Coordinates of C-alpha atoms and ligand atoms in Angstrom, one line a residue:
M214 CA 109.3 117.1 53.6
L215 CA 109.3 113.8 55.3
E216 CA 111.0 115.5 58.3
K217 CA 108.1 118.0 58.7
I218 CA 105.5 115.3 58.5
N219 CA 107.3 113.4 61.3
R220 CA 107.8 116.4 63.4
I221 CA 104.0 117.0 63.4
K222 CA 103.2 113.5 63.9
E223 CA 105.3 113.6 67.2
E224 CA 103.9 117.0 68.2
V225 CA 100.3 115.8 68.2
A226 CA 100.8 112.2 69.4
L227 CA 99.9 113.0 72.8
F228 CA 97.9 115.8 72.2
K229 CA 94.8 116.4 74.7
A230 CA 92.1 119.0 74.8
A231 CA 90.7 120.2 77.9
T232 CA 87.8 122.1 76.5
Q233 CA 85.8 122.6 73.3
E234 CA 88.0 125.6 72.6
E235 CA 91.2 123.8 72.7
A236 CA 89.7 121.2 70.4
E237 CA 88.7 123.9 68.0
E238 CA 92.2 125.4 68.3
F239 CA 93.4 122.1 67.4
R240 CA 91.2 121.9 64.3
L241 CA 92.0 125.5 63.2
K242 CA 96.0 124.9 63.5
Y243 CA 96.1 121.6 61.7
L244 CA 93.0 121.0 59.6
S245 CA 91.4 124.1 58.5
R246 CA 91.9 125.4 54.9
K247 CA 94.9 127.5 55.9
G248 CA 96.1 124.8 58.4
R249 CA 99.5 123.0 58.4
L250 CA 98.2 119.8 56.7
N251 CA 96.7 121.8 53.8
A252 CA 100.1 123.4 53.5
L253 CA 101.8 120.2 53.3
F254 CA 99.4 119.0 50.5
E255 CA 100.4 122.1 48.6
E256 CA 104.0 121.2 49.1
F257 CA 103.6 117.7 47.9
K258 CA 102.9 119.1 44.5
T259 CA 106.5 119.9 44.1
V260 CA 107.9 116.6 45.5
A261 CA 110.1 114.7 42.9
G262 CA 108.6 111.8 41.1
E263 CA 110.5 109.0 42.8
Q264 CA 109.9 110.4 46.2
K265 CA 106.0 110.8 45.6
R266 CA 105.0 107.3 46.7
E267 CA 106.6 107.4 50.1
T268 CA 105.8 110.9 50.9
G269 CA 102.2 110.4 49.7
Q270 CA 101.7 107.5 51.9
K271 CA 103.2 109.5 55.0
L272 CA 101.1 112.4 54.4
N273 CA 98.0 110.3 54.3
E274 CA 98.9 108.7 57.5
L275 CA 99.4 112.2 59.0
K276 CA 96.0 113.3 57.7
I277 CA 94.2 110.1 59.3
Q278 CA 96.1 110.7 62.6
L279 CA 95.2 114.4 62.7
L280 CA 91.5 113.5 62.0
D281 CA 91.4 110.8 64.7
T282 CA 93.0 113.1 67.4
F283 CA 90.6 115.9 66.7
E284 CA 87.5 113.3 66.8
R285 CA 88.8 111.9 70.1
C286 CA 89.3 115.5 71.6
K287 CA 85.9 116.4 70.4
A288 CA 84.2 113.4 71.9
E289 CA 86.1 113.7 75.2
T290 CA 85.1 117.4 75.7
D291 CA 81.6 116.9 74.5
S292 CA 80.9 114.0 76.8
G293 CA 82.7 115.8 79.8
R294 CA 80.2 118.7 79.2
L295 CA 77.2 116.3 79.0
S296 CA 78.0 114.5 82.3
D297 CA 78.1 117.7 84.1
T298 CA 75.0 119.5 83.0
Q299 CA 72.8 117.8 80.3
A300 CA 73.1 114.3 81.1
R301 CA 71.1 114.9 84.3
D302 CA 68.5 117.0 82.4
L303 CA 65.6 114.6 82.5
T304 CA 63.5 117.1 80.4
R305 CA 65.9 116.4 77.3
P306 CA 64.1 114.7 74.5
G307 CA 65.1 111.2 74.3
D308 CA 66.5 109.6 71.1
G309 CA 64.0 109.0 68.4
M310 CA 63.0 105.4 67.8
A311 CA 62.9 104.1 64.4
V312 CA 59.2 103.1 63.7
G313 CA 58.6 100.5 60.9
S314 CA 55.8 100.7 58.5
R315 CA 53.1 98.2 57.4
H316 CA 53.8 96.1 54.1
P317 CA 51.7 97.7 51.1
I318 CA 50.3 94.3 50.8
S319 CA 48.9 94.2 54.6
I320 CA 47.7 97.8 54.1
V321 CA 45.6 97.1 50.9
R322 CA 44.4 93.8 52.6
N323 CA 43.2 95.7 55.8
E324 CA 41.7 98.3 53.6
I325 CA 39.6 95.7 51.6
C326 CA 38.7 93.6 54.7
D327 CA 37.6 96.9 56.6
I328 CA 35.3 98.0 53.5
F329 CA 33.4 94.7 53.4
G330 CA 33.3 94.6 57.1
R331 CA 31.1 97.8 57.0
L332 CA 28.7 95.7 54.9
G333 CA 28.5 92.9 57.4
F334 CA 31.2 90.6 55.9
T335 CA 33.4 88.8 58.3
V336 CA 37.0 87.2 57.6
A337 CA 37.5 83.6 57.2
E338 CA 40.8 81.8 56.7
G339 CA 42.0 78.3 55.5
P340 CA 45.1 76.3 54.8
E341 CA 47.6 76.9 51.9
I342 CA 48.2 73.4 51.4
E343 CA 44.8 72.2 50.0
D344 CA 43.5 68.8 48.4
D345 CA 41.9 68.6 44.9
R346 CA 38.4 68.5 46.2
H347 CA 38.6 71.9 48.0
V348 CA 40.6 73.7 45.1
F349 CA 38.8 72.2 42.1
S350 CA 36.2 69.4 42.1
A351 CA 33.7 70.9 44.7
L352 CA 34.2 74.1 42.6
N353 CA 32.7 72.5 39.4
F354 CA 36.1 72.3 37.6
P355 CA 35.8 69.5 35.3
P356 CA 38.6 66.7 35.5
D357 CA 40.4 67.7 32.4
H358 CA 40.3 71.5 33.1
P359 CA 43.6 73.1 32.2
A360 CA 44.1 74.9 35.7
R361 CA 44.7 71.5 37.2
D362 CA 47.6 71.1 34.6
M363 CA 51.0 70.9 36.2
Q364 CA 51.5 74.1 34.4
D365 CA 49.3 76.0 36.7
T366 CA 49.2 74.1 39.9
F367 CA 52.0 73.2 42.4
F368 CA 51.6 69.5 43.5
I369 CA 53.3 68.4 46.6
A370 CA 55.9 65.5 45.4
G371 CA 54.9 62.2 47.0
D372 CA 51.4 62.9 47.8
A373 CA 48.7 62.1 45.4
D374 CA 46.2 64.7 46.8
A375 CA 48.2 67.7 48.3
L376 CA 48.7 70.8 46.3
L377 CA 49.2 74.5 47.0
R378 CA 45.9 76.5 46.5
T379 CA 45.7 78.4 43.2
H380 CA 43.0 80.7 44.6
T381 CA 41.3 81.4 48.0
S382 CA 38.0 79.8 46.4
S383 CA 39.1 76.8 48.5
V384 CA 38.0 78.6 51.7
Q385 CA 34.7 79.2 50.3
V386 CA 34.1 75.6 50.0
R387 CA 35.3 75.1 53.6
V388 CA 33.1 77.7 54.8
M389 CA 29.9 76.3 53.0
E390 CA 30.7 72.9 54.3
S391 CA 30.7 74.0 57.8
V392 CA 28.3 76.7 58.5
P393 CA 24.7 76.9 57.2
P394 CA 23.5 80.3 55.3
P395 CA 23.0 82.9 55.4
I396 CA 26.9 83.5 54.7
R397 CA 28.8 86.7 54.4
M398 CA 32.5 86.3 54.3
I399 CA 35.7 87.4 52.8
M400 CA 38.8 85.2 52.6
P401 CA 42.0 86.8 52.3
G402 CA 45.1 84.9 51.6
R403 CA 48.2 83.6 49.9
V404 CA 47.9 81.9 46.6
F405 CA 50.2 79.9 44.4
R406 CA 50.6 79.5 40.7
N407 CA 53.2 78.0 38.5
E408 CA 53.7 81.2 36.5
A409 CA 56.9 82.9 35.4
I410 CA 57.9 85.7 37.3
S411 CA 57.7 89.2 35.6
S412 CA 56.8 92.8 36.2
R413 CA 53.1 91.7 36.0
S414 CA 52.9 88.2 37.6
H415 CA 54.4 86.3 40.3
C416 CA 54.1 82.6 41.4
I417 CA 53.0 83.7 44.9
F418 CA 50.5 86.5 45.4
H419 CA 47.6 87.4 47.6
Q420 CA 44.0 87.1 47.0
V421 CA 40.6 88.4 48.7
E422 CA 37.6 86.6 47.8
G423 CA 34.1 87.2 48.9
L424 CA 31.0 84.9 49.3
Y425 CA 27.4 85.8 50.1
I426 CA 24.7 83.2 50.3
A427 CA 21.2 83.8 51.5
E428 CA 17.8 83.5 50.2
K429 CA 16.9 85.5 47.0
V430 CA 20.4 87.0 46.6
S431 CA 20.5 88.5 43.1
F432 CA 22.9 89.7 40.5
A433 CA 21.7 93.2 41.5
D434 CA 23.0 92.5 45.0
L435 CA 26.3 91.6 43.7
K436 CA 26.6 94.7 41.4
Q437 CA 25.7 97.1 44.4
T438 CA 28.0 95.5 46.6
L439 CA 31.1 95.9 44.2
M440 CA 30.2 99.3 43.3
F441 CA 30.2 100.3 47.0
F442 CA 33.6 98.5 47.4
A443 CA 35.0 100.4 44.1
R444 CA 34.0 103.7 45.2
E445 CA 35.2 103.2 48.8
M446 CA 38.6 102.0 47.6
F447 CA 39.2 104.1 44.6
G448 CA 37.1 107.2 45.1
E449 CA 33.3 108.4 45.0
K450 CA 33.5 109.0 41.3
T451 CA 34.6 105.6 40.2
Q452 CA 32.5 103.9 37.7
I453 CA 32.4 100.0 37.5
R454 CA 31.6 97.9 34.3
L455 CA 31.0 94.3 34.2
R456 CA 31.9 92.2 31.2
P457 CA 30.7 88.5 30.8
S458 CA 33.3 86.0 31.7
F459 CA 33.6 82.4 32.5
F460 CA 34.4 80.6 35.8
P461 CA 33.6 76.9 36.6
F462 CA 32.1 77.9 40.0
T463 CA 29.9 80.9 39.0
E464 CA 27.0 81.3 36.6
P465 CA 26.7 83.8 35.0
S466 CA 30.2 85.1 35.6
A467 CA 31.9 88.3 34.9
E468 CA 35.1 90.4 35.1
M469 CA 34.9 93.9 36.9
D470 CA 36.6 97.0 35.6
V471 CA 36.8 100.3 37.4
S472 CA 37.3 103.6 35.6
C473 CA 40.8 104.9 35.2
T474 CA 41.8 108.1 37.4
C475 CA 42.7 109.6 33.8
N476 CA 38.9 109.8 33.4
G477 CA 38.8 108.0 30.1
K478 CA 41.4 110.3 28.4
G479 CA 43.5 107.2 28.3
C480 CA 47.1 106.7 30.0
S481 CA 49.6 104.0 30.2
L482 CA 48.0 102.5 33.3
C483 CA 44.9 101.7 31.5
K484 CA 46.6 101.2 28.4
H485 CA 44.4 104.0 26.8
T486 CA 41.2 102.2 27.3
G487 CA 40.0 104.2 30.4
W488 CA 39.2 101.0 32.5
L489 CA 41.3 98.9 34.7
E490 CA 40.3 95.4 35.3
I491 CA 40.3 94.5 39.0
M492 CA 38.3 91.2 39.8
G493 CA 36.4 88.1 38.7
C494 CA 32.7 87.7 40.2
G495 CA 29.4 86.0 39.4
M496 CA 26.4 84.1 41.0
V497 CA 27.6 80.9 42.6
D498 CA 26.9 77.8 40.3
P499 CA 23.9 75.7 41.8
N500 CA 26.3 72.6 41.3
V501 CA 28.8 74.2 44.0
L502 CA 26.1 74.7 46.3
S503 CA 24.8 71.3 46.2
N504 CA 28.7 69.8 46.3
C505 CA 28.9 71.6 49.5
G506 CA 25.6 70.6 51.2
I507 CA 23.6 73.8 50.5
D508 CA 20.1 73.4 49.0
P509 CA 20.1 75.5 45.6
E510 CA 16.4 75.6 45.3
K511 CA 16.4 77.6 48.5
Y512 CA 19.5 79.6 48.5
S513 CA 21.5 81.6 46.0
G514 CA 24.7 83.7 46.3
F515 CA 27.5 85.6 44.7
A516 CA 31.0 85.3 45.0
F517 CA 34.0 87.6 43.7
G518 CA 37.7 87.5 43.8
M519 CA 40.7 90.0 43.4
G520 CA 44.4 90.0 43.6
I521 CA 45.8 92.2 46.3
E522 CA 48.9 93.0 44.3
R523 CA 46.8 94.1 41.3
I524 CA 44.9 96.5 43.5
A525 CA 48.3 97.7 45.3
L526 CA 49.8 98.2 41.8
L527 CA 46.8 100.5 40.8
K528 CA 46.3 102.3 43.8
F529 CA 50.1 103.0 44.5
E530 CA 50.8 103.3 40.7
T531 CA 54.0 101.2 41.1
G532 CA 54.8 99.6 37.9
D533 CA 56.5 96.1 39.1
I534 CA 54.8 93.3 41.2
R535 CA 58.3 92.2 42.1
M536 CA 58.9 95.1 44.4
Y537 CA 56.3 93.6 46.8
F538 CA 58.4 90.7 47.3
E539 CA 62.0 92.0 47.6
N540 CA 61.4 93.8 50.9
D541 CA 63.7 96.4 50.0
V542 CA 63.3 98.9 53.0
R543 CA 63.7 102.0 50.7
F544 CA 60.5 100.7 48.9
L545 CA 58.5 99.7 52.1
R546 CA 59.3 102.9 53.9
Q547 CA 57.2 104.9 51.7
F548 CA 54.0 103.3 52.7
V549 CA 52.4 105.2 55.6
P550 CA 49.9 102.7 57.2
A551 CA 46.2 103.6 56.6
L552 CA 44.9 101.4 59.5
Ligands
LIG792 N1 38.7 82.3 41.9 C1 38.9 83.3 40.9 C2 40.4 83.3 40.4 O1 41.2 83.0 41.1 C3 38.3 84.5 41.0 C4 36.7 84.6 41.3 C5 36.3 84.2 42.6 C6 36.0 84.7 40.2 C7 35.0 84.2 42.8 C8 34.6 84.6 40.5 C9 34.2 84.4 41.8 O2 40.8 83.9 39.3

């Protein structure tokens, strides 16, 4: 049997196909189901135990040689044809180019900015490394508030007053300090909290906060604005619900829920409550206005803030926040950009 293998090896060593047909003949003779290679594999079953190893090795070498030869012949005859006729055909369609897609967080952020843009909100951005004043004290956080604790905030080593912002409310302070009312802005950005990474929370995430300050702004304005947002984002039948809450920088404060797509029937997404919590909001505390140089007797305003990952999780119904940070292209490829 070894002899047979060697003979075929020599036979095909210098084989060349001039045409596609000759390449196909080669395939039929050696590689097809009834070809010589298969016949040898059949014969191999009868080879005695002690010769199996060597014969098997040679047989595999032959197989690789035959496949390589066929691929080479095919490529040579293919390209020969191409250069004669098709290669010069300028009407032939070109090779497709792989087009990337936007990251789901960018898709949702753009959509949020677009919805508030239609209400006249413009976008403001600020630094990720902040000081205590912009993240906490101007926002009415008392000196011993737990959010300032090492457990929540990342402080920058070696600098007594540098920390990573824990919310984009710091940009609200920067805006109020630098432009006079009326102010109608949203602040998208990356924020940092010293939290354990799990399927529901991450130490880095994204927020969009909003601020509206003018004369005679009321809680009714806040409700109407957020209702518009919820219906644009989650569909026109969406209901909203405000529950009393607490933030140092707003009074009164609330958490806003939107009705779940299960229509109150109860599903695992809304944990059988029919409602999904999506943001915090409230009327800007007069202390915050005066801390930032705005007269609270003349102006009032509302603020709200939401996590982009949270909205993305609800919108795309993906169960794990970590997927948004792993950049696995199989995950990212599924998101067709909306904007
Ligand atoms: N800054 C709050 C947070 O990060 C969200 C918020 C913004 C709440 C504005 C009320 C008003 O949780």
